[in-house]
Tab-separated table of C-alpha atoms in Angstrom:
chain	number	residue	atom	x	y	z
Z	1	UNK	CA	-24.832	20.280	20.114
Z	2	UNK	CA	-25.778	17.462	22.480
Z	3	UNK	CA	-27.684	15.778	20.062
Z	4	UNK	CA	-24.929	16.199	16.989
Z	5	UNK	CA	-22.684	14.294	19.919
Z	6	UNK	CA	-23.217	10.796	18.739
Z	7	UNK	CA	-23.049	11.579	14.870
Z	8	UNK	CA	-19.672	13.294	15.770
Z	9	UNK	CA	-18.405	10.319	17.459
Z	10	UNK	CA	-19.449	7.877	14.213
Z	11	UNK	CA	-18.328	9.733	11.907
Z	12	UNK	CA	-14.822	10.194	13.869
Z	13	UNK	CA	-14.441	5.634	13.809
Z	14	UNK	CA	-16.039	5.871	10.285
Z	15	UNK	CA	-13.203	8.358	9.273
Z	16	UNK	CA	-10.363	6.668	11.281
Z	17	UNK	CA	-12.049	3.218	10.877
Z	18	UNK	CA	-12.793	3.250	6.566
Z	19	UNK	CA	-8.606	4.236	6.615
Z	20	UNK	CA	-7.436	1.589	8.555
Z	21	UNK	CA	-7.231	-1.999	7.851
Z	22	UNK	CA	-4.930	-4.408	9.372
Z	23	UNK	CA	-4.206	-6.272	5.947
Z	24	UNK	CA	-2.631	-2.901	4.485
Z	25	UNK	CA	-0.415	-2.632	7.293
Z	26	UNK	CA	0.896	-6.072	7.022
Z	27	UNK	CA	0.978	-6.917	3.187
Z	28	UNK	CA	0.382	-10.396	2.553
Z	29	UNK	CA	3.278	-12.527	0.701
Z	30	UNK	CA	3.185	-12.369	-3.090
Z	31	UNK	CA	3.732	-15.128	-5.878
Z	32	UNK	CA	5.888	-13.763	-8.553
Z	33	UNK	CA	6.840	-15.424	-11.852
Z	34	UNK	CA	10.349	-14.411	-13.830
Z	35	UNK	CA	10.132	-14.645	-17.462
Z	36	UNK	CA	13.246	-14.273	-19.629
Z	37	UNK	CA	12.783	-13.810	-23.324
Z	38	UNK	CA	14.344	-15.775	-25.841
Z	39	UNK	CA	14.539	-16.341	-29.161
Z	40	UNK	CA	13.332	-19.658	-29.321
Z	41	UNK	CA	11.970	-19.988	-25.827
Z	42	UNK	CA	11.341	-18.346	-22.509
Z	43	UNK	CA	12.791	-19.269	-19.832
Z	44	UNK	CA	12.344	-18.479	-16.262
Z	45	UNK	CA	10.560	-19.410	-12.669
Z	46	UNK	CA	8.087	-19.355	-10.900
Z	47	UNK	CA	8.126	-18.545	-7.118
Z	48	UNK	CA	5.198	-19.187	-4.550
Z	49	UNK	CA	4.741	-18.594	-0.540
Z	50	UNK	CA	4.446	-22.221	1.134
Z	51	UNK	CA	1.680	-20.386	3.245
Z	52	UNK	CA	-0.679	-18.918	0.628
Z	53	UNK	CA	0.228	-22.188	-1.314
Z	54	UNK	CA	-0.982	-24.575	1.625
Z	55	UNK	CA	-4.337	-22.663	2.158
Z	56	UNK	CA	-4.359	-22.612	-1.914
Z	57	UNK	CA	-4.781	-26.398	-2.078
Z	58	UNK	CA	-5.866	-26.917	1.476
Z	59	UNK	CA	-2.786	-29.164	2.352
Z	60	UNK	CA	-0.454	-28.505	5.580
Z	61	UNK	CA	2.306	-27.839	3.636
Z	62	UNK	CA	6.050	-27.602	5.120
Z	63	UNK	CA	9.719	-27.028	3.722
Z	64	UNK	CA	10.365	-30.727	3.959
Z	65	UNK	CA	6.915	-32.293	2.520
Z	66	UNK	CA	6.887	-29.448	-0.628
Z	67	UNK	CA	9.903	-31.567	-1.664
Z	68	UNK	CA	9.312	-34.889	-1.015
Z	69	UNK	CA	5.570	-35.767	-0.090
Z	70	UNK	CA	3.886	-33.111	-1.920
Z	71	UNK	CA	5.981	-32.895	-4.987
Z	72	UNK	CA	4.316	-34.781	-7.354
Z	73	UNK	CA	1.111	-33.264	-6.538
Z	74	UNK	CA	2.179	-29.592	-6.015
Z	75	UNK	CA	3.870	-29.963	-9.572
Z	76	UNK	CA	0.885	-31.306	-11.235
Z	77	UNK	CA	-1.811	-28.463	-9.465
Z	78	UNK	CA	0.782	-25.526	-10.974
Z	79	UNK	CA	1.114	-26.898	-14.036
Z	80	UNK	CA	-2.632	-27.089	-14.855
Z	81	UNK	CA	-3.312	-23.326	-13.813
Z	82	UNK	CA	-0.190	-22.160	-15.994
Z	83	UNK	CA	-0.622	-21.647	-20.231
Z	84	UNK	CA	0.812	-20.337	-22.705
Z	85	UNK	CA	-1.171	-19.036	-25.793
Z	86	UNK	CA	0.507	-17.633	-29.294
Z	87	UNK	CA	-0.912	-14.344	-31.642
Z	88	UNK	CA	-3.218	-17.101	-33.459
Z	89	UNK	CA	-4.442	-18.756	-30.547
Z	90	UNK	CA	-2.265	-22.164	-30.781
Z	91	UNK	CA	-1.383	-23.071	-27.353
Z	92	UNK	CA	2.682	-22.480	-26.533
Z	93	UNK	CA	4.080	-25.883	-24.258
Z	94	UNK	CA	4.545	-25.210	-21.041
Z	95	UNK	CA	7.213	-27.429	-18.470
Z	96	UNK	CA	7.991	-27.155	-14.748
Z	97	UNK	CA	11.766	-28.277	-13.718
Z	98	UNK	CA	12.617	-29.531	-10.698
Z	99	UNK	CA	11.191	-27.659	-7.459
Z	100	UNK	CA	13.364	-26.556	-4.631
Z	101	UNK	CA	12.942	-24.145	-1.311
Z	102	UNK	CA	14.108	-20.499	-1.344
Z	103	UNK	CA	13.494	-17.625	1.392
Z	104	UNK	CA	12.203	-14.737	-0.348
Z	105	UNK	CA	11.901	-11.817	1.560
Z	106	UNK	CA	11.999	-13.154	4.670
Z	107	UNK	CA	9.305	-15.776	3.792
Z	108	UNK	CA	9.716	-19.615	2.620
Z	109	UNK	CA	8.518	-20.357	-1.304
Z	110	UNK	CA	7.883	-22.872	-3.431
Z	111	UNK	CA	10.209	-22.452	-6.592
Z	112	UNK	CA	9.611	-23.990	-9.751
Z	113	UNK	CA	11.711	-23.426	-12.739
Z	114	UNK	CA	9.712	-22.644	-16.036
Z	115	UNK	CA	9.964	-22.887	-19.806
Z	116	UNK	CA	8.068	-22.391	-22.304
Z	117	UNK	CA	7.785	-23.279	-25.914
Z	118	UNK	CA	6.002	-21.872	-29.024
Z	119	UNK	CA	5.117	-24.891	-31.822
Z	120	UNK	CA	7.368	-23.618	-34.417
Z	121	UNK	CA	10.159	-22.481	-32.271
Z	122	UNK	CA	9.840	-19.089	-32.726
Z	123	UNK	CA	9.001	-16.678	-30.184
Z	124	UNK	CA	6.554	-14.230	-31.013
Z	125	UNK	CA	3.650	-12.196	-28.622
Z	126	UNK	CA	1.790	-14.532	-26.504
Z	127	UNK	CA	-0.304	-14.653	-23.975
Z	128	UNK	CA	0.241	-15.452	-20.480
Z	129	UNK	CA	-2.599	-17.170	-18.522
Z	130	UNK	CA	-1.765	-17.766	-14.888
Z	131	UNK	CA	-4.079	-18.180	-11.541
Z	132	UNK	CA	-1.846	-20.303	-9.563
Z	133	UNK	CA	-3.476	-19.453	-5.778
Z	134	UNK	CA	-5.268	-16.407	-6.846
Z	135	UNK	CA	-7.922	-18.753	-7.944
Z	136	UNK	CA	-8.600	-19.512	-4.281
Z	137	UNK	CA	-7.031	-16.487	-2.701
Z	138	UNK	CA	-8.915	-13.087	-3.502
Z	139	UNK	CA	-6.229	-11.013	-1.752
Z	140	UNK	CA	-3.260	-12.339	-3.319
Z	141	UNK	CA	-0.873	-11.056	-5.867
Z	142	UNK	CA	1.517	-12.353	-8.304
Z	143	UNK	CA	4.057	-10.154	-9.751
Z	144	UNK	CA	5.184	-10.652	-13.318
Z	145	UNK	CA	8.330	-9.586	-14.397
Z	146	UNK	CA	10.176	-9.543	-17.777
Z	147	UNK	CA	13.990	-9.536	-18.838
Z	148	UNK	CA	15.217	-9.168	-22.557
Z	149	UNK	CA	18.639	-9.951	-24.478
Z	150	UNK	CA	18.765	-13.513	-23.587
Z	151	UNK	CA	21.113	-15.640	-25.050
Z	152	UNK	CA	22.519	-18.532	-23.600
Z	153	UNK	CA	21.950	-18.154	-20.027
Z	154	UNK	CA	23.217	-13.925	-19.849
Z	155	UNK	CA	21.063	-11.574	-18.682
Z	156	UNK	CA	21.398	-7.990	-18.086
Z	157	UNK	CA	19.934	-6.926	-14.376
Z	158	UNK	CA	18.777	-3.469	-15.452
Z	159	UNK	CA	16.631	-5.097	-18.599
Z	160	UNK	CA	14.354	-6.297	-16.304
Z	161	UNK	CA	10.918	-4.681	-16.362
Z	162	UNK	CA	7.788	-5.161	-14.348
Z	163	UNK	CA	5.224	-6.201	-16.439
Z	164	UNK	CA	1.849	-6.294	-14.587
Z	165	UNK	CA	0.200	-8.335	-11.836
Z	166	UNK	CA	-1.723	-11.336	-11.452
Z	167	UNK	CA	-4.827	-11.463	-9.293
Z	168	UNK	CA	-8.661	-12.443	-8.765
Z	169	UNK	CA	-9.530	-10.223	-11.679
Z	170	UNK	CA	-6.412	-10.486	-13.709
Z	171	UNK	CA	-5.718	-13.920	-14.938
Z	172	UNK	CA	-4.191	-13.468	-18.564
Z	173	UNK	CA	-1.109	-10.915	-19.545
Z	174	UNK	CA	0.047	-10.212	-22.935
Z	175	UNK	CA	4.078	-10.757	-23.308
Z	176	UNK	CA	5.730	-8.862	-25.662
Z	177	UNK	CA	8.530	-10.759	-27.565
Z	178	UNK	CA	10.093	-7.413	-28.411
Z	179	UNK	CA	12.069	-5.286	-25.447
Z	180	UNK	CA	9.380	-4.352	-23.399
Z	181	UNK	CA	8.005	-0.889	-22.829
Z	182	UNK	CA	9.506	1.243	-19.822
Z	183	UNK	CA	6.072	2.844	-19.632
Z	184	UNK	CA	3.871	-0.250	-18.768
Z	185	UNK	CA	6.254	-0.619	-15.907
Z	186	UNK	CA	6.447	2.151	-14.506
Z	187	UNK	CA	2.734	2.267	-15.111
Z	188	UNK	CA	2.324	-0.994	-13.120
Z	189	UNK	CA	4.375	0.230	-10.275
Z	190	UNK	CA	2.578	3.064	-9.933
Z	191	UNK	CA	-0.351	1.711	-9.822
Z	192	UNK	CA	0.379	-1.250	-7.260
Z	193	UNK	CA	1.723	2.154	-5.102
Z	194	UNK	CA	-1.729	3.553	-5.284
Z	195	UNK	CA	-3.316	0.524	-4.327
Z	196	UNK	CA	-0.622	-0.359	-1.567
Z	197	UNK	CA	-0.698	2.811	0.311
Z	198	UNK	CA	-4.605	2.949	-0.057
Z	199	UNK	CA	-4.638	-0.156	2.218
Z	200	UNK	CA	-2.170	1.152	4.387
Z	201	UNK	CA	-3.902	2.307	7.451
Z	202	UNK	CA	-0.965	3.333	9.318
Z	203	UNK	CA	0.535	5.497	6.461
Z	204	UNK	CA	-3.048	7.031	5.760
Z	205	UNK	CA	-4.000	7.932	9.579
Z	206	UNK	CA	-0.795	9.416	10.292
Z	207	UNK	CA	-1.513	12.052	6.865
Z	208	UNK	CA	-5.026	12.574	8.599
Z	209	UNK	CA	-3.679	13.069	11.943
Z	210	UNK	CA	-1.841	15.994	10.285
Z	211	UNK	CA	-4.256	17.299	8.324
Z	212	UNK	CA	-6.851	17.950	11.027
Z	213	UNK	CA	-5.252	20.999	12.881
Z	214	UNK	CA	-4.457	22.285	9.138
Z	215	UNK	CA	-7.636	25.055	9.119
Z	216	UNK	CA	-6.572	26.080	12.722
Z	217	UNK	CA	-4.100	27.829	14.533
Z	218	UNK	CA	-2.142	27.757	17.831
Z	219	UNK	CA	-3.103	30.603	20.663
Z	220	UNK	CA	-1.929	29.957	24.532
Z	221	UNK	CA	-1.408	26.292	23.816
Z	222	UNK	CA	-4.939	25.506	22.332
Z	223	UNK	CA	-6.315	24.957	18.879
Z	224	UNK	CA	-8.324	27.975	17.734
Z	225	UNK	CA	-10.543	28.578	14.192
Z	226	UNK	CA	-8.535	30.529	12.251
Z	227	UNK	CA	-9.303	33.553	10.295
Z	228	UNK	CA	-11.577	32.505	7.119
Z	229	UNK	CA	-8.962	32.197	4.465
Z	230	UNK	CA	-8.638	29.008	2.170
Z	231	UNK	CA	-5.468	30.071	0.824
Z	232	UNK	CA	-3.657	30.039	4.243
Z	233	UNK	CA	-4.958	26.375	4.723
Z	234	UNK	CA	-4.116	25.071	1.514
Z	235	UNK	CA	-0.572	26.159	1.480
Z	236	UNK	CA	-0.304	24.513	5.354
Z	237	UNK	CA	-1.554	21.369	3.893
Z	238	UNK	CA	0.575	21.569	0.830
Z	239	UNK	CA	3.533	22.459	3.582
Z	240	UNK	CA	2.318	18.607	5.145
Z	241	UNK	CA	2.249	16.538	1.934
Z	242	UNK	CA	5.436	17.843	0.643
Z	243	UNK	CA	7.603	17.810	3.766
Z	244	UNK	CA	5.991	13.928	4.415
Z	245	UNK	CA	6.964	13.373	0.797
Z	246	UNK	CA	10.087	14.590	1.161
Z	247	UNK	CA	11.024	12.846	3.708
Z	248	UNK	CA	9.277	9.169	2.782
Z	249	UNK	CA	11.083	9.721	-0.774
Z	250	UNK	CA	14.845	9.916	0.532
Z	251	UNK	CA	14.726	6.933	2.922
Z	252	UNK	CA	12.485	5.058	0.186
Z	253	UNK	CA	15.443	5.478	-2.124
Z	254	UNK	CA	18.166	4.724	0.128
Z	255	UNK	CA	17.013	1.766	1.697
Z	256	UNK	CA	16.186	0.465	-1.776
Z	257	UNK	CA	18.933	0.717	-3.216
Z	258	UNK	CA	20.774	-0.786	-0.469
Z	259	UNK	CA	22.300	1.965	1.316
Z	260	UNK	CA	20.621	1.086	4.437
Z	261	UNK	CA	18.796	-1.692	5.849
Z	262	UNK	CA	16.828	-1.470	8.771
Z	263	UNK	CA	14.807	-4.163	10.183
Z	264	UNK	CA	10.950	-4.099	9.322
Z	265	UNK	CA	9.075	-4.741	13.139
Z	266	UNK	CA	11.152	-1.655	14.400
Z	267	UNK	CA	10.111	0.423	11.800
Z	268	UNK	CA	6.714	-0.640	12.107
Z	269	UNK	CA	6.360	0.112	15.629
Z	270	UNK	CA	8.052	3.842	15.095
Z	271	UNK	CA	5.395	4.107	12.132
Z	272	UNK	CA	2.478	3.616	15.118
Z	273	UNK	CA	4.226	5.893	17.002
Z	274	UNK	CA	4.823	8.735	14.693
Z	275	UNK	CA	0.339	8.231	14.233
Z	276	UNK	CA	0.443	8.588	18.051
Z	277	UNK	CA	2.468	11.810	18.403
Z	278	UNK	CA	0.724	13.244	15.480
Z	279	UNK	CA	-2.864	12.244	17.229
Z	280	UNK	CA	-1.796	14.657	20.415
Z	281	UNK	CA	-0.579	17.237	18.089
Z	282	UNK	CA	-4.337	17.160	16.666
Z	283	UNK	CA	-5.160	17.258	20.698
Z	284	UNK	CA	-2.734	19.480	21.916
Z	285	UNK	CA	-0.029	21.959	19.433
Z	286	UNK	CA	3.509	20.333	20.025
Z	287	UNK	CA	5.356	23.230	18.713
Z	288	UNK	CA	4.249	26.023	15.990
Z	289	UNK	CA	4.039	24.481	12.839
Z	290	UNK	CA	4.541	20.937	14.364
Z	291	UNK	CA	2.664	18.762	11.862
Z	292	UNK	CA	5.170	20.515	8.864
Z	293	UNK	CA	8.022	18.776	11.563
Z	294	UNK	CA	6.281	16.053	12.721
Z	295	UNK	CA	5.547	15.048	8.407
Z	296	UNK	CA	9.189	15.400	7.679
Z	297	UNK	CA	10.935	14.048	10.639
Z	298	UNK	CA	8.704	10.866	10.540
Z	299	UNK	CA	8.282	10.599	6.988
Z	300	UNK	CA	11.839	9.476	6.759
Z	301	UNK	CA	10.742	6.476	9.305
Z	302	UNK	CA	7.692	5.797	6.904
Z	303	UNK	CA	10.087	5.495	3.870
Z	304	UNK	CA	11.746	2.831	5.301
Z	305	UNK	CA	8.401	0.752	5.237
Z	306	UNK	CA	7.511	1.708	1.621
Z	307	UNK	CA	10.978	0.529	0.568
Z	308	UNK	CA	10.652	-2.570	2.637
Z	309	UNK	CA	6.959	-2.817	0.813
Z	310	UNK	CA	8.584	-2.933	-2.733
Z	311	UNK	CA	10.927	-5.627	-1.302
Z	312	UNK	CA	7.847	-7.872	-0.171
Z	313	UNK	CA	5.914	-7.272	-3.205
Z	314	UNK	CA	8.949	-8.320	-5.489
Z	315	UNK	CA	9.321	-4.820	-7.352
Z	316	UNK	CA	13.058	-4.623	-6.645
Z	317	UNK	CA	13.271	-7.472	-9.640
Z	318	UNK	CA	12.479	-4.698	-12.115
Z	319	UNK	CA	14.843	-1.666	-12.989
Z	320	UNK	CA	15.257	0.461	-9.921
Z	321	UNK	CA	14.179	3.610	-10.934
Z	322	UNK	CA	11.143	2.703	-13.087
Z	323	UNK	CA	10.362	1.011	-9.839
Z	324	UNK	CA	10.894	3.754	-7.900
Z	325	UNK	CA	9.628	6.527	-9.722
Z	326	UNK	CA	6.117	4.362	-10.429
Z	327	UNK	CA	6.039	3.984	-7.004
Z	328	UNK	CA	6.356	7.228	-5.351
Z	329	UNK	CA	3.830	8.437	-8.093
Z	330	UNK	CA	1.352	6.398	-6.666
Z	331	UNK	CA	2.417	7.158	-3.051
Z	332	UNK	CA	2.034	10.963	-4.218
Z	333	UNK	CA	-1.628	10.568	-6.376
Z	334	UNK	CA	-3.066	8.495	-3.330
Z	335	UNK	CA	-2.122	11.252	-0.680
Z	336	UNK	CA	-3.714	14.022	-2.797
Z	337	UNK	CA	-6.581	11.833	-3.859
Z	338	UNK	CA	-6.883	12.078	-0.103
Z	339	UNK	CA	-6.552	15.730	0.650
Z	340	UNK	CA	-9.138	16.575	-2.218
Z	341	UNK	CA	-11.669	14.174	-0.410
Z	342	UNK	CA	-10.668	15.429	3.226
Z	343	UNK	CA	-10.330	19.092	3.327
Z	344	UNK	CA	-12.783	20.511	2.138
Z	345	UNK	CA	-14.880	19.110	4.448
Z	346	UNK	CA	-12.575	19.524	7.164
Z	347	UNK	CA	-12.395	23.240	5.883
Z	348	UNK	CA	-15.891	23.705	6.387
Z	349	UNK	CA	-16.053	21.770	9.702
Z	350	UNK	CA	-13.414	24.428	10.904
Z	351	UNK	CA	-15.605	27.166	10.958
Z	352	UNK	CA	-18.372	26.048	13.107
Z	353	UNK	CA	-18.703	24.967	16.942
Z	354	UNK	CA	-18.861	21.178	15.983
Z	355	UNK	CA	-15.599	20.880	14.753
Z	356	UNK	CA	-13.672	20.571	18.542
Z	357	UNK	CA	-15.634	17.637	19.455
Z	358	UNK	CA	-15.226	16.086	15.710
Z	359	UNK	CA	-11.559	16.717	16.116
Z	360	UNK	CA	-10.540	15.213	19.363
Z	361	UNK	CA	-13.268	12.580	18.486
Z	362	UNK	CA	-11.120	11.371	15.154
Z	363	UNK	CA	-7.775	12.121	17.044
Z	364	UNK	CA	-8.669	10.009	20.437
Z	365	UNK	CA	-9.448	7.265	17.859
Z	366	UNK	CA	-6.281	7.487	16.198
Z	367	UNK	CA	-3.870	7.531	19.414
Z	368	UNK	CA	-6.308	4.085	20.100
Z	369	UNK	CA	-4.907	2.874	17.167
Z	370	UNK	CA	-1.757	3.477	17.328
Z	371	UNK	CA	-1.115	2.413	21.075
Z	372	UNK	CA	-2.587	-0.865	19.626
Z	373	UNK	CA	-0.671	-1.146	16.357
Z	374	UNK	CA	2.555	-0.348	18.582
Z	375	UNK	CA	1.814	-3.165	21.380
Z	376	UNK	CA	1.129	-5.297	18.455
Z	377	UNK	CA	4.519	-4.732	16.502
Z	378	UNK	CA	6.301	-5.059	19.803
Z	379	UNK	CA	4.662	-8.156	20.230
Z	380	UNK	CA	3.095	-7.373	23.745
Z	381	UNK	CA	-0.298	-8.226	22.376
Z	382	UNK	CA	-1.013	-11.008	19.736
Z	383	UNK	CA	-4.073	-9.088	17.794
Z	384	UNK	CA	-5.083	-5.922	16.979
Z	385	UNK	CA	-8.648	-6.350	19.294
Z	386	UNK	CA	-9.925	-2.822	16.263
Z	387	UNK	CA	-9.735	-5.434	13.296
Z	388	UNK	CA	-13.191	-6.202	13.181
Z	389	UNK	CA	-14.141	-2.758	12.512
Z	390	UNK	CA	-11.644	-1.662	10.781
Z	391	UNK	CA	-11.763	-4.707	8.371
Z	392	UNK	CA	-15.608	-3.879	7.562
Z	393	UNK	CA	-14.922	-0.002	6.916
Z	394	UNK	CA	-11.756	-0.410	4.505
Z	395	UNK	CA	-14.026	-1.225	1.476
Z	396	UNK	CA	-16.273	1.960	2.192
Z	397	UNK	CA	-13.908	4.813	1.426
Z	398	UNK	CA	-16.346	6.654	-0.373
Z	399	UNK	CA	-18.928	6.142	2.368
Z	400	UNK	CA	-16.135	7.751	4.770
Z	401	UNK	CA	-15.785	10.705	2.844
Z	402	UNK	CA	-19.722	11.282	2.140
Z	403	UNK	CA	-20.970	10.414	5.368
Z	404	UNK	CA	-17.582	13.844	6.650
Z	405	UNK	CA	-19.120	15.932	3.979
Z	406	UNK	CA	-22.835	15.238	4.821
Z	407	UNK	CA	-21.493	16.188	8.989
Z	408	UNK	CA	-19.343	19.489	7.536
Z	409	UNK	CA	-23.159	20.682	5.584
Z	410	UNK	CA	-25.552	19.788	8.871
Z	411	UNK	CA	-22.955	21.493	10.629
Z	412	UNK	CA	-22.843	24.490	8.422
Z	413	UNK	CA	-26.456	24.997	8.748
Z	414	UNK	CA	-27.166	24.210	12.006
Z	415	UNK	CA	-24.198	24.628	14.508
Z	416	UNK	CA	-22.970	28.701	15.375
Z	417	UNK	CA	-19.869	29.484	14.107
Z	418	UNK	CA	-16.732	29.062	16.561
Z	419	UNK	CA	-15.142	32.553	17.992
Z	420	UNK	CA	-11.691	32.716	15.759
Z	421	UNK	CA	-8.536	33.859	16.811
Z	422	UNK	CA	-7.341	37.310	16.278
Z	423	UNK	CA	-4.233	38.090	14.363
Z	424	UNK	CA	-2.723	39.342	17.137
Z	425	UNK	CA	-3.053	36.366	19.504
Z	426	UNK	CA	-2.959	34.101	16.700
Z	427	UNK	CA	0.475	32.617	18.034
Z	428	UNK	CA	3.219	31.544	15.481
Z	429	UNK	CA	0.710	29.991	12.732
């Protein structure tokens, strides 16, 4: 046991560690570009972050100078990354308007209205070729998003459809000239969901924090192994994902469709709480069947940041409920994805002697985490001192979940089974 110590204790940051990653927690600004589809022309705008723009063209860029110094050259640099391209490869023209200041979600951007032309003034399928910052940024994102019926300046709100996302990999979209398809956006959405909450630490270590008593149960105030049945453990963790789901799903809906608003640094500090209360739970039972509370009760708080994540990442342009169907898909696929990686590990972990150490190992991380996360969204610290770390293990997820399962079979083999709990002294569980 003494010598399986220090594996435990790696494999507990590798878990908590290869989850959570600063950047997810705090997504960057996104570029978007509006298109509206014409008959002879589309018309729209294109809107860019004065931050990511500045470290885009390596220029201290302001408000003031993106207007008057900078102009000229900030019109000419967008112009030459944006194109235009028609079914038979002519090239469509492409012109900038004049460029103005907006706050976007809470953030200061460039915008630049846009129109482009096809040769014979007919607008057909083209495509769109576009790496305005994502050229130099590899994290950035530029969300595209497409509104029919034009005519003469009217546009219907609810025609609007996402149609995919610009980025280091992605630099040309195809643009449909007919009304769009509600299935690539919703498609989209989804997507940028998985890939969203798959960065976001926070919303990840608070699922694991819950799923780690899953295989147990409370007797006398202490986590004990439970009886060897899969089925009880299963239904406990599908208990978890669905109360969490339920909850995240209501306030996600709410707050984006305007019902509530609620600033974003108080959620975010409640979000690092509800990791740390879940953290003792995995120390210490709360209450019987507190992680199926603690999902649903805090859940609601984490909705509030998803919906608050759809306004940063420009989503609410599109038609609400593609947006937020898409979304909550990929909120849903990435939490099981997660679960079918996790548990059966953890399952197997459950039944032998390491599994104590391995779970107040990963749970002692996670309250670490979270007390840092919350000083840090209070703004009693300036940095989160874990990013290092955490930054490193974020693009080894599969590593994570080998390195568990790799623990769960030495321990199998090697460490004696744990005494489990009778039924009768098996408390409420």
């Amino acid at each position: 046991m003494r010598r399986l110590l220090p594996v435990l204790l790696l494999a507990a940051l590798m878990l908590v560690g290869g989850l959570a990653s600063p950047a997810g927690a705090h997504p960057m600004s996104t570029s978007a570009v509006l298109l509206d589809i014409g008959d002879d022309r589309v018309e729209g705008e294109v809107q860019l972050p004065i931050d990511r723009l500045a470290i885009a063209v390596h220029r201290d860029l302001t408000r003031d100078s993106v207007l008057a110094a900078d102009r000229a050259f900030l019109k000419r640099y967008v112009t030459r990354h944006i194109g235009a391209v028609g079914e038979h490869g002519t090239p469509w023209a492409v012109t900038l308007g004049t460029a103005s200041v907006r706050t976007i979600d809470g953030a200061a951007h460039l915008v630049l209205p846009l129109t482009i032309r096809p040769p014979d003034g007919h607008v057909t399928d083209f495509d769109l070729r576009y790496d305005v910052v994502v050229e130099e940024l590899l994290t950035h994102r530029v969300i595209v998003t497409v509104r029919y019926d034009f005519d003469r300046g009217i546009l219907k709100a609810d025609d609007a459809r996402t149609l995919g996302v610009f980025d280091w990999d992605t630099k040309s979209l195809k643009v449909s000239a007919g009304e769009g398809s509600w299935v690539r956006g919703f498609a989209t959405t989804a997507g940028l969901g998985i890939e969203h909450i798959g960065e976001g630490a926070d919303h990840l270590l608070f699922l694991l924090m819950l799923l780690i008593p899953a295989p147990l149960v409370a007797a006398g105030g202490r986590w004990r192994a439970a009886a060897p049945s899969a089925r009880r453990s299963i239904v406990r963790v599908v208990h978890v994902v669905t109360a969490f789901a339920v909850g995240h799903s209501l306030t996600l809906a709410l707050a984006a469709a305007g019902v509530i608003d609620v600033p974003t640094r108080p959620v975010e500090t409640l979000i690092a709480f509800s990791i740390a209360v879940s953290a003792v739970h995995a120390l210490r039972p709360l209450v019987a069947r507190g992680e199926v509370f603690i999902a649903s009760g805090f859940g609601l708080v984490h909705g509030l940041a998803f919906a608050s994540l759809i306004g940063d990442l420009g989503l609410g342009r599109g038609s609400l409920v593609t947006t937020l169907l898409g979304f909550n898909l990929g909120i849903e696929l990435t939490q099981l994805l997660v679960v079918a990686l996790m548990m059966p590990s953890l399952l197997v972990l459950a039944r032998t002697a390491v599994y104590p150490a391995f779970r107040i190992g990963v749970a002692l991380v996670g309250l670490l985490f979270s007390v840092s996360w919350m000083l840090e969204r209070a703004t009693l610290t300036s940095a989160d001192p874990f990013e290092g770390i955490q930054t490193w293990l974020v693009g080894h997820p599969l590593l994570v979940a080998v390195s568990v399962a790799a623990l769960a079979v030495v321990a199998r083999r090697t460490a004696p089974r744990t005494p489990r709990a009778t039924p009768e002294h098996s408390g409420a569980h």
